[in-house]
Amino acid sequence: MSTQSTPILSVLTEDLLIRVNEKLVEDSDRKIWRLICKEFHRVDSITRKTLRVLHVEFLPTLLKNYTNLHTLDLSVCPCIEDGTITLLLHRVDHSMWARNLKFLNLRRANGLKFAGLEMLVGACKGLESVDVSYCRGFGDREAAAISGCGGLKELSMDKCLGVSDVGLAKIVVGCGRLVRLSLKWCMEISDLGVELLCKKCLELKFLDVSYLKVTSDSLRSIAALPKLEDLAMVGCPLVNDVGLQFLENGCPLLQKIDVSRCDCVSSYGLSALIRGHNGLLQIDAGYTISEFSANFVECMQELKNLNAIIIDGARVSDTVFQTISNNCRSLIEIGLSKCTGVTNMRIMQLVSGCVNLKTINLTCCRSITDAAISAIADSCRNLLCLKLESCNMITEKSLEQLGSHCALLEDLDLTDCFGINDRGLERLSRCSRLLCLKLGLCTNISDTGLFYIASNCSQLHELDLYRCMGIGDDGLAALSSGCKKLRKLNLSYCIEVTDKGMESLGYLEELSDLELRALDKITGVGLTALVTRCKRLTYLDLKHCKKVDDTGFWALAYYSRNLRQTWHYAW
């Protein structure tokens, strides 16, 4: 009788392997899968839908191997230009990789001009979403090339400074099916362009005209859009209350409005908007309204479905908090950053009614104490994000309450809260789902506190320790052992950190963004130890690191192939 075992790959069908591959969520797991054997690599090739390319020289090979892509992200591949597209279309059978492509990200592809875009659009007939934001050379001619995407549904052109009403006209005539359009910072677009847009693209559901020099006449045009749900007009200095009054009887499906930093808008204009849209889900009026009129407060009573309200920088009263608490029971986000009048009693009043809050921003609300945080923790058990920057009166007692009651907490900002200490971090570490923790300028924490966080918060992605002078090598050793998923770390002015700490950080394989400003005790040896292992670094700040010499920079140049930006002057 034969004792030879049956190879496992002969038992697992392609369908089973595809199902296993689809269960791999993390990039690191998918990478390991590809490297196991040729069959696993082949399965990954035929199932991969998304590709983010870092180096342009690998693009032809990758597109040849991955022929079922829906999404191609070239935003971190700055060297792409017209010649690259010509090369791709001649060397690689574009009928394979381009046929299924739906989403194309070309952010910051500054070398790509009209000819390249025209070729790309011609090859990718099924494109539904294109992002050309921050492309310095993108102008009216390039917009004309994009207009060839007849089936386009989503287009982002943020800060395409060369696009005028002429280029926008080309797009709206050729792409009449647009559902989402972002024109943020396209400074040459005026009321005329917006008027044509609103006549031609009647399917629009999302429109962003932030920072444009449009007037209230544009809102008259926008009010005619029958399907618009989400309107962003941040920092539009020429839009006033009259414009919002146009919206009162228009845009019947409007659910979200962002008028933050619109200097000429007041609570009277917002009152008109609310009267016509009491089904609004989100209102962002941050740094727009100084005070709330009685009429506005009365209108707010109708916002029964409101999910989010941002009123940063406003003066708030008991009446405002009472109205929100009594009527906006569906609220999950509130922004009160730099608001005047935020007190313990008013926060208690708010959370007594809004128990579903998940995001609360109390940045620079300096009057609140542990009593307010205790009320939040006790009432809002589903809290995900809490911002407490410069709330100097809170202490370890607040962190004890959060650790005891807010097990789902993911994002906590304690910047410049000097009442926070190691014991507080011990209590906070019970929030094991933390993804982002900001402790900058918390001068009373040390390696001991960091050890508690590292021991229990293994999911941490971002940690800010700016000017935490008590943090040293031992804390970083604990961090590198317990927080393997850390991607962003700020150690600037943590002056006790040495080369030994840099060696520990090297074990954080997913680290991509690192700030090391003014660390006088690290040298080229430490930098070399860091970059030889930490291969995903994208941003690195080494300003005022006076002892880092050429050996460290040689290592940085050799090993950090993904680096996009670095700062390293010493003066």
Coordinates of C-alpha atoms in Angstrom, one line a residue:
M1 CA 0.0 0.0 0.0
S2 CA 1.3 3.4 -0.9
T3 CA 2.2 5.7 2.0
Q4 CA 2.7 8.8 -0.2
S5 CA 0.6 11.7 1.1
T6 CA -1.7 13.7 -1.2
P7 CA -0.5 17.2 -1.9
I8 CA -2.9 19.7 -0.2
L9 CA -3.1 21.9 -3.3
S10 CA -4.6 19.0 -5.3
V11 CA -7.5 18.9 -2.7
L12 CA -8.1 22.6 -2.5
T13 CA -10.0 23.8 -5.6
E14 CA -9.5 27.2 -7.1
D15 CA -12.9 28.3 -5.7
L16 CA -11.8 27.4 -2.2
L17 CA -8.5 29.2 -2.5
I18 CA -10.3 32.3 -3.8
R19 CA -12.6 32.2 -0.7
V20 CA -9.6 31.8 1.6
N21 CA -7.8 34.7 -0.1
E22 CA -10.9 37.0 0.3
K23 CA -10.7 36.5 4.0
L24 CA -7.3 38.1 4.2
V25 CA -7.9 41.7 5.2
E26 CA -4.4 43.0 6.3
D27 CA -1.9 43.8 3.6
S28 CA 0.8 42.0 5.5
D29 CA -1.3 38.8 5.5
R30 CA -1.9 39.1 1.7
K31 CA 1.8 39.6 1.1
I32 CA 2.7 36.4 3.0
W33 CA 0.0 34.5 1.1
R34 CA 1.5 35.5 -2.2
L35 CA 5.0 34.4 -1.2
I36 CA 4.0 30.8 -0.1
C37 CA 3.8 29.3 -3.6
K38 CA 3.1 30.0 -7.2
E39 CA -0.5 28.8 -7.0
F40 CA -1.3 31.2 -4.1
H41 CA 0.3 34.0 -6.1
R42 CA -1.8 33.2 -9.1
V43 CA -5.0 33.2 -7.1
D44 CA -4.0 36.6 -5.6
S45 CA -3.4 37.9 -9.1
I46 CA -6.8 36.9 -10.5
T47 CA -8.8 38.1 -7.4
R48 CA -7.0 41.4 -6.7
K49 CA -9.3 44.4 -7.3
T50 CA -7.2 47.3 -5.9
L51 CA -3.6 48.3 -6.7
R52 CA -1.6 51.1 -5.2
V53 CA 1.6 51.6 -7.0
L54 CA 4.6 53.2 -5.3
H55 CA 7.3 53.0 -8.0
V56 CA 6.6 53.8 -11.6
E57 CA 9.2 51.3 -12.9
F58 CA 7.1 48.4 -11.6
L59 CA 3.8 49.5 -13.2
P60 CA 4.1 47.6 -16.5
T61 CA 4.8 44.3 -14.7
L62 CA 2.0 44.8 -12.2
L63 CA -0.6 45.7 -14.8
K64 CA 0.4 42.7 -16.8
N65 CA -0.1 40.4 -13.8
Y66 CA -3.2 42.0 -12.3
T67 CA -5.8 42.0 -15.1
N68 CA -9.1 42.2 -13.1
L69 CA -8.5 45.6 -11.4
H70 CA -11.3 47.9 -10.5
T71 CA -9.2 50.5 -8.7
L72 CA -5.8 51.9 -9.7
D73 CA -4.1 54.3 -7.3
L74 CA -1.2 56.2 -8.7
S75 CA -1.3 59.0 -6.1
V76 CA 2.0 58.0 -4.5
C77 CA 3.7 57.5 -7.8
P78 CA 4.7 61.2 -8.6
C79 CA 6.9 60.3 -11.6
I80 CA 4.1 59.3 -13.9
E81 CA 3.9 61.4 -17.0
D82 CA 2.6 61.2 -20.6
G83 CA 5.5 59.0 -21.7
T84 CA 4.6 56.5 -19.0
I85 CA 1.1 56.1 -20.3
T86 CA 2.4 55.7 -23.9
L87 CA 4.7 53.0 -22.7
L88 CA 2.0 51.2 -20.8
L89 CA -0.4 51.2 -23.7
H90 CA 2.2 49.9 -26.1
R91 CA 4.0 47.3 -24.0
V92 CA 1.1 46.0 -21.9
D93 CA -2.1 44.7 -23.4
H94 CA -4.3 47.4 -22.1
S95 CA -7.4 45.5 -23.2
M96 CA -6.7 43.3 -20.2
W97 CA -6.0 45.7 -17.3
A98 CA -8.0 48.6 -18.5
R99 CA -11.3 46.9 -19.4
N100 CA -12.6 46.5 -15.8
L101 CA -11.0 49.7 -14.4
K102 CA -13.7 51.8 -12.6
F103 CA -11.7 54.0 -10.2
L104 CA -8.5 55.9 -11.1
N105 CA -6.6 58.0 -8.5
L106 CA -4.2 60.5 -10.1
R107 CA -3.7 62.8 -7.1
R108 CA -0.5 64.9 -7.4
A109 CA 0.3 63.3 -10.8
N110 CA 1.8 66.6 -11.9
G111 CA 3.6 65.2 -14.9
L112 CA 0.5 64.0 -16.6
K113 CA -0.9 66.4 -19.2
F114 CA -3.5 66.5 -21.9
A115 CA -2.0 63.8 -24.2
G116 CA -1.5 61.3 -21.4
L117 CA -4.9 61.8 -20.0
E118 CA -6.6 61.5 -23.4
M119 CA -4.8 58.2 -24.0
L120 CA -5.7 56.9 -20.6
V121 CA -9.3 57.9 -20.8
G122 CA -9.5 56.3 -24.3
A123 CA -8.2 53.0 -23.0
C124 CA -10.3 52.9 -19.8
K125 CA -13.7 53.0 -21.3
G126 CA -15.6 52.1 -18.1
L127 CA -14.2 54.7 -15.8
E128 CA -16.7 55.8 -13.2
S129 CA -14.5 57.7 -10.7
V130 CA -11.4 59.9 -11.3
D131 CA -9.4 62.0 -8.8
V132 CA -7.0 64.6 -10.3
S133 CA -6.8 66.7 -7.1
Y134 CA -3.6 68.8 -6.5
C135 CA -2.3 68.3 -10.1
R136 CA -0.5 71.6 -10.6
G137 CA -0.5 71.3 -14.4
F138 CA -4.2 70.4 -14.7
G139 CA -6.1 73.1 -16.6
D140 CA -8.9 73.5 -19.1
R141 CA -7.2 71.4 -21.8
E142 CA -6.8 68.5 -19.3
A143 CA -10.4 68.9 -18.3
A144 CA -11.3 68.5 -21.9
A145 CA -9.5 65.2 -21.9
I146 CA -11.4 64.0 -18.8
S147 CA -14.7 65.0 -20.5
G148 CA -14.2 61.9 -22.7
C149 CA -15.3 59.7 -19.8
G150 CA -19.0 59.7 -20.7
G151 CA -19.9 57.3 -17.9
L152 CA -18.1 59.2 -15.2
K153 CA -20.0 59.5 -11.9
E154 CA -17.4 60.9 -9.5
L155 CA -14.8 63.5 -10.1
S156 CA -12.4 65.3 -7.7
M157 CA -10.5 68.3 -8.9
D158 CA -9.4 69.9 -5.6
K159 CA -6.9 72.7 -6.1
C160 CA -6.6 72.3 -9.8
L161 CA -5.8 76.0 -10.1
G162 CA -5.7 76.1 -13.9
V163 CA -9.3 75.0 -14.4
S164 CA -11.7 77.8 -15.3
D165 CA -15.4 78.0 -16.3
V166 CA -14.3 76.8 -19.7
G167 CA -12.8 73.6 -18.5
L168 CA -15.8 72.9 -16.2
A169 CA -18.1 73.5 -19.2
K170 CA -16.2 70.8 -21.1
I171 CA -16.7 68.4 -18.3
V172 CA -20.3 69.0 -17.6
V173 CA -21.3 68.7 -21.2
G174 CA -19.3 65.4 -21.6
C175 CA -20.1 63.9 -18.2
G176 CA -23.7 64.6 -17.6
R177 CA -24.1 61.6 -15.3
L178 CA -22.0 63.0 -12.6
V179 CA -23.2 62.1 -9.1
R180 CA -20.3 63.5 -7.0
L181 CA -18.1 66.5 -7.9
S182 CA -15.5 68.3 -5.8
L183 CA -14.2 71.7 -7.0
K184 CA -12.5 72.8 -3.8
W185 CA -9.9 75.5 -4.3
C186 CA -10.5 75.8 -8.1
M187 CA -10.2 79.5 -7.8
E188 CA -10.9 80.3 -11.5
I189 CA -14.4 78.9 -11.4
S190 CA -17.2 81.4 -10.9
D191 CA -20.9 81.7 -10.7
L192 CA -21.1 81.2 -14.5
G193 CA -19.5 77.8 -14.3
V194 CA -21.6 76.7 -11.4
E195 CA -24.8 77.8 -13.3
L196 CA -23.9 75.7 -16.3
L197 CA -23.0 72.7 -14.0
C198 CA -26.4 72.9 -12.3
K199 CA -28.2 72.9 -15.7
K200 CA -26.4 70.0 -17.1
C201 CA -25.7 67.6 -14.2
L202 CA -29.1 67.0 -12.7
E203 CA -28.0 63.7 -11.1
L204 CA -25.6 65.4 -8.6
K205 CA -25.9 64.2 -5.0
F206 CA -22.7 65.6 -3.7
L207 CA -21.1 69.0 -4.5
D208 CA -18.1 70.8 -3.0
V209 CA -17.5 74.4 -3.9
S210 CA -15.4 75.2 -0.9
Y211 CA -13.0 78.2 -1.1
L212 CA -14.4 79.4 -4.4
K213 CA -15.1 83.1 -5.0
V214 CA -18.7 82.3 -5.9
T215 CA -21.6 84.5 -4.6
S216 CA -25.1 83.8 -3.5
D217 CA -26.1 83.6 -7.2
S218 CA -24.4 80.2 -7.3
L219 CA -26.7 79.0 -4.5
R220 CA -29.6 80.2 -6.6
S221 CA -28.4 77.8 -9.3
I222 CA -27.6 75.0 -6.8
A223 CA -31.1 75.2 -5.4
A224 CA -32.4 73.8 -8.7
L225 CA -30.6 70.5 -8.2
P226 CA -33.4 68.0 -7.6
K227 CA -31.2 65.2 -6.1
L228 CA -28.6 67.0 -4.1
E229 CA -28.0 65.5 -0.7
D230 CA -24.7 66.9 0.5
L231 CA -23.4 70.5 -0.1
A232 CA -20.0 71.7 1.1
M233 CA -19.2 75.4 0.8
V234 CA -16.4 75.9 3.4
G235 CA -14.7 79.3 3.4
C236 CA -16.9 81.0 0.7
P237 CA -16.5 84.7 1.7
L238 CA -19.0 86.1 -0.8
V239 CA -21.9 83.8 0.1
N240 CA -24.4 85.3 2.6
D241 CA -27.8 84.7 4.2
V242 CA -29.5 85.5 0.9
G243 CA -27.9 82.5 -0.6
L244 CA -29.1 80.2 2.1
Q245 CA -32.6 81.6 1.6
F246 CA -32.5 80.4 -2.0
L247 CA -31.8 76.9 -0.6
E248 CA -34.8 77.1 1.7
N249 CA -37.2 76.1 -1.1
G250 CA -34.7 74.2 -3.2
C251 CA -32.8 70.9 -3.0
P252 CA -35.7 68.9 -1.6
L253 CA -33.4 65.9 -0.7
L254 CA -30.7 67.9 1.1
Q255 CA -29.3 66.1 4.2
K256 CA -25.9 67.6 4.8
I257 CA -24.7 71.2 4.7
D258 CA -21.2 72.6 5.5
V259 CA -21.0 76.4 5.8
S260 CA -18.0 76.5 8.1
R261 CA -15.8 79.6 7.9
C262 CA -18.3 81.5 5.8
D263 CA -17.9 85.0 7.3
C264 CA -21.1 86.5 5.8
V265 CA -23.4 83.7 7.0
S266 CA -25.3 84.2 10.2
S267 CA -27.8 82.2 12.3
Y268 CA -30.6 84.0 10.3
G269 CA -29.5 82.3 7.1
L270 CA -29.2 79.0 8.7
S271 CA -32.7 79.4 10.2
A272 CA -34.1 79.8 6.7
L273 CA -32.2 76.7 5.5
I274 CA -33.6 74.6 8.5
R275 CA -37.2 75.8 7.9
G276 CA -37.0 74.3 4.4
H277 CA -35.1 71.1 5.4
N278 CA -36.2 69.9 8.9
G279 CA -34.9 66.4 7.8
L280 CA -31.3 67.6 7.8
L281 CA -28.8 65.0 9.2
Q282 CA -25.6 67.0 9.4
I283 CA -24.9 70.7 9.9
D284 CA -21.4 72.1 10.0
A285 CA -21.3 75.8 10.9
G286 CA -17.9 75.9 12.6
Y287 CA -16.3 79.3 13.0
T288 CA -19.3 80.8 11.1
I289 CA -21.8 81.8 13.8
S290 CA -20.8 83.9 16.7
E291 CA -24.1 83.7 18.5
F292 CA -27.4 81.9 18.0
S293 CA -30.6 83.9 17.6
A294 CA -33.8 82.9 19.3
N295 CA -35.3 82.1 15.9
F296 CA -32.4 79.7 15.1
V297 CA -32.9 77.9 18.5
E298 CA -36.6 77.6 17.8
C299 CA -35.9 76.1 14.3
M300 CA -33.5 73.6 15.8
Q301 CA -36.5 72.0 17.7
E302 CA -37.6 70.5 14.3
L303 CA -34.3 68.7 13.7
K304 CA -35.4 65.4 15.1
N305 CA -33.2 63.3 12.8
L306 CA -30.0 65.4 13.2
N307 CA -26.9 63.2 13.5
A308 CA -24.1 65.8 13.7
I309 CA -23.8 69.5 14.5
I310 CA -20.5 71.4 14.5
I311 CA -20.7 74.9 16.0
D312 CA -17.0 75.5 16.8
G313 CA -16.2 79.0 18.0
A314 CA -19.7 80.0 18.9
R315 CA -21.1 81.5 22.1
V316 CA -23.5 78.9 23.5
S317 CA -26.1 79.3 26.2
D318 CA -28.3 77.1 28.4
T319 CA -31.1 77.4 25.9
V320 CA -28.9 75.9 23.1
F321 CA -27.8 72.9 25.1
Q322 CA -31.4 72.3 26.4
T323 CA -32.8 72.5 22.9
I324 CA -30.3 70.0 21.5
S325 CA -30.7 67.7 24.5
N326 CA -34.5 67.7 24.3
N327 CA -35.0 67.5 20.5
C328 CA -31.9 66.0 18.8
R329 CA -32.0 62.6 20.4
S330 CA -30.4 61.0 17.3
L331 CA -27.2 63.1 17.6
I332 CA -24.0 61.1 17.3
E333 CA -21.5 63.9 16.8
I334 CA -21.2 67.4 18.3
G335 CA -18.4 69.9 17.8
L336 CA -17.9 72.5 20.5
S337 CA -14.2 73.4 19.9
K338 CA -13.3 76.9 21.2
C339 CA -16.9 77.6 22.1
T340 CA -17.6 80.2 24.8
G341 CA -20.0 79.1 27.5
V342 CA -19.3 75.4 27.7
T343 CA -19.5 74.4 31.4
N344 CA -19.8 71.2 33.4
M345 CA -23.5 71.7 33.9
R346 CA -24.2 72.3 30.3
I347 CA -22.3 69.2 29.2
M348 CA -24.2 67.2 31.8
Q349 CA -27.4 68.7 30.3
L350 CA -26.4 67.7 26.8
V351 CA -25.5 64.1 27.5
S352 CA -28.5 63.5 29.6
G353 CA -30.6 63.6 26.4
C354 CA -28.0 62.7 23.7
V355 CA -26.9 59.3 25.0
N356 CA -26.0 58.1 21.5
L357 CA -23.1 60.5 21.0
K358 CA -20.0 58.8 19.5
T359 CA -17.9 61.9 18.7
I360 CA -17.5 64.9 21.0
N361 CA -15.0 67.8 20.4
L362 CA -14.3 69.9 23.5
T363 CA -11.0 71.3 22.3
C364 CA -10.0 74.5 24.3
C365 CA -13.2 74.3 26.5
R366 CA -11.0 75.2 29.5
S367 CA -13.8 75.4 32.1
I368 CA -14.7 71.7 32.0
T369 CA -13.4 69.4 34.7
D370 CA -13.5 65.7 35.7
A371 CA -17.2 66.1 36.5
A372 CA -18.1 66.7 32.8
I373 CA -16.0 63.8 31.6
S374 CA -17.6 61.6 34.2
A375 CA -21.0 62.5 32.9
I376 CA -20.0 61.8 29.3
A377 CA -18.5 58.4 30.2
D378 CA -21.5 57.4 32.2
S379 CA -24.1 58.5 29.6
C380 CA -22.3 57.9 26.3
R381 CA -21.3 54.2 26.5
N382 CA -20.8 54.0 22.7
L383 CA -18.3 56.9 22.6
L384 CA -15.7 56.5 19.9
C385 CA -13.9 59.8 19.7
L386 CA -13.3 62.4 22.4
K387 CA -11.1 65.6 21.8
L388 CA -10.0 67.3 25.0
E389 CA -7.0 69.4 23.8
S390 CA -6.0 72.1 26.3
C391 CA -8.7 71.1 28.8
N392 CA -6.3 71.7 31.6
M393 CA -8.6 71.0 34.5
I394 CA -9.1 67.3 33.8
T395 CA -7.0 64.8 35.8
E396 CA -6.5 61.0 36.1
K397 CA -10.1 60.7 37.4
S398 CA -11.4 61.4 33.9
L399 CA -9.3 58.7 32.4
E400 CA -10.5 56.3 35.1
Q401 CA -14.1 57.0 34.1
L402 CA -13.3 56.6 30.4
G403 CA -11.4 53.3 31.1
S404 CA -14.3 52.0 33.2
H405 CA -17.3 52.9 30.9
C406 CA -16.1 53.6 27.3
A407 CA -14.7 50.3 26.2
L408 CA -15.3 51.2 22.5
L409 CA -13.2 54.4 22.6
E410 CA -10.9 54.6 19.5
D411 CA -9.7 58.2 19.4
L412 CA -8.6 60.4 22.3
D413 CA -6.9 63.7 22.2
L414 CA -5.3 64.8 25.5
T415 CA -2.8 67.3 24.0
D416 CA -1.7 69.9 26.6
C417 CA -3.7 68.3 29.4
F418 CA -0.9 68.6 32.0
G419 CA -3.1 67.0 34.7
I420 CA -2.7 63.6 33.0
N421 CA -0.2 61.3 34.7
D422 CA 1.0 57.6 34.6
R423 CA -1.8 56.4 36.9
G424 CA -4.3 58.0 34.5
L425 CA -2.7 56.1 31.5
E426 CA -3.0 52.9 33.5
R427 CA -6.7 53.4 33.9
L428 CA -7.1 54.5 30.3
S429 CA -5.3 51.3 29.0
R430 CA -8.6 49.4 29.7
C431 CA -9.8 51.0 26.4
S432 CA -8.1 48.3 24.4
R433 CA -9.6 49.4 21.1
L434 CA -7.7 52.7 21.0
L435 CA -6.5 53.5 17.5
C436 CA -5.3 57.1 18.1
L437 CA -3.9 58.7 21.3
K438 CA -2.5 62.2 21.5
L439 CA -0.5 63.0 24.6
G440 CA 1.6 66.0 23.3
L441 CA 2.7 68.4 26.0
C442 CA 1.6 66.0 28.8
T443 CA 4.7 66.6 30.8
N444 CA 3.7 64.4 33.8
I445 CA 3.8 61.1 31.9
S446 CA 6.8 58.8 31.7
D447 CA 7.9 55.4 30.4
T448 CA 5.8 53.8 33.1
G449 CA 2.6 55.2 31.7
L450 CA 3.6 54.3 28.1
F451 CA 4.2 50.7 29.3
Y452 CA 0.6 50.4 30.4
I453 CA -0.7 51.7 27.0
A454 CA 1.7 49.4 25.1
S455 CA 0.7 46.4 27.2
N456 CA -3.1 46.7 26.6
C457 CA -3.7 48.8 23.5
S458 CA -2.3 46.6 20.8
Q459 CA -4.5 48.1 18.0
L460 CA -2.9 51.6 18.3
H461 CA -2.2 53.2 14.9
E462 CA -1.3 56.7 15.9
L463 CA 0.5 58.0 19.0
D464 CA 1.6 61.6 19.6
L465 CA 4.2 62.2 22.4
Y466 CA 5.3 65.7 21.3
R467 CA 7.4 67.2 24.1
C468 CA 6.8 64.4 26.6
M469 CA 10.2 64.8 28.2
G470 CA 9.7 61.8 30.5
I471 CA 9.6 59.3 27.6
G472 CA 12.8 57.5 26.8
D473 CA 14.2 54.2 25.4
D474 CA 12.4 51.9 27.8
G475 CA 9.1 53.3 26.8
L476 CA 9.9 52.8 23.1
A477 CA 11.0 49.2 23.8
A478 CA 7.6 48.6 25.3
L479 CA 5.9 50.3 22.4
S480 CA 7.7 48.3 19.8
S481 CA 6.8 45.1 21.6
G482 CA 3.1 45.8 22.3
C483 CA 1.9 48.1 19.5
K484 CA 2.9 46.3 16.3
K485 CA 0.3 48.1 14.2
L486 CA 1.6 51.6 14.9
R487 CA 1.8 53.7 11.7
K488 CA 2.2 57.3 13.0
L489 CA 4.5 58.4 15.9
N490 CA 5.5 61.8 17.1
L491 CA 8.6 61.9 19.4
S492 CA 9.7 65.4 18.7
Y493 CA 11.5 67.0 21.7
C494 CA 11.5 63.7 23.7
I495 CA 15.1 64.5 24.5
E496 CA 15.9 61.3 26.5
V497 CA 15.5 59.1 23.4
T498 CA 18.8 57.7 22.1
D499 CA 20.0 55.3 19.4
K500 CA 18.8 52.4 21.6
G501 CA 15.2 53.7 21.2
M502 CA 15.7 54.0 17.4
E503 CA 16.7 50.4 17.3
S504 CA 13.5 49.4 19.1
L505 CA 11.4 51.4 16.7
G506 CA 12.8 49.4 13.9
Y507 CA 10.6 46.5 14.9
L508 CA 7.5 48.5 14.1
E509 CA 7.2 47.2 10.5
E510 CA 4.1 49.2 9.6
L511 CA 5.5 52.6 10.8
S512 CA 5.1 55.1 7.9
D513 CA 5.1 58.6 9.6
L514 CA 7.7 59.5 12.2
E515 CA 8.7 62.8 13.8
L516 CA 12.0 62.9 15.6
R517 CA 12.6 66.7 15.7
A518 CA 15.4 67.9 18.0
L519 CA 16.5 64.5 19.4
D520 CA 20.1 65.4 20.3
K521 CA 21.0 62.0 21.5
I522 CA 20.4 60.0 18.2
T523 CA 23.1 59.6 15.7
G524 CA 23.6 58.0 12.3
V525 CA 23.9 54.7 14.0
G526 CA 20.4 55.0 15.4
L527 CA 19.0 56.1 12.1
T528 CA 20.6 53.2 10.3
A529 CA 19.2 50.8 12.9
L530 CA 15.7 52.3 12.3
V531 CA 15.6 52.3 8.5
T532 CA 17.2 48.9 7.9
R533 CA 14.1 47.3 9.4
C534 CA 11.4 49.9 9.1
K535 CA 10.8 49.8 5.3
R536 CA 7.5 51.5 5.1
L537 CA 8.6 55.0 6.2
T538 CA 6.9 57.7 4.0
Y539 CA 7.4 60.8 6.1
L540 CA 10.3 61.5 8.4
D541 CA 11.1 64.6 10.4
L542 CA 14.7 64.9 11.5
K543 CA 15.0 68.7 11.9
H544 CA 17.5 69.8 14.5
C545 CA 18.9 66.2 15.0
K546 CA 22.4 67.6 15.0
K547 CA 24.3 64.3 15.6
V548 CA 22.8 62.5 12.7
D549 CA 25.6 62.3 10.1
D550 CA 26.1 61.1 6.5
T551 CA 26.1 57.4 7.5
G552 CA 22.5 57.8 8.7
F553 CA 21.5 59.6 5.5
W554 CA 23.3 57.0 3.3
A555 CA 21.2 54.3 5.0
L556 CA 18.1 56.4 4.7
A557 CA 18.7 56.8 0.9
Y558 CA 19.4 53.1 0.5
Y559 CA 16.7 51.4 2.6
S560 CA 13.8 53.9 2.6
R561 CA 12.6 53.5 -1.0
N562 CA 9.0 54.6 -0.1
L563 CA 10.1 57.9 1.5
R564 CA 8.1 60.8 0.0
Q565 CA 9.1 63.6 2.3
T566 CA 11.8 64.3 4.8
W567 CA 13.0 67.3 6.9
H568 CA 16.6 67.2 8.2
Y569 CA 18.1 70.7 8.4
A570 CA 20.2 71.2 11.6
W571 CA 20.1 74.9 12.2

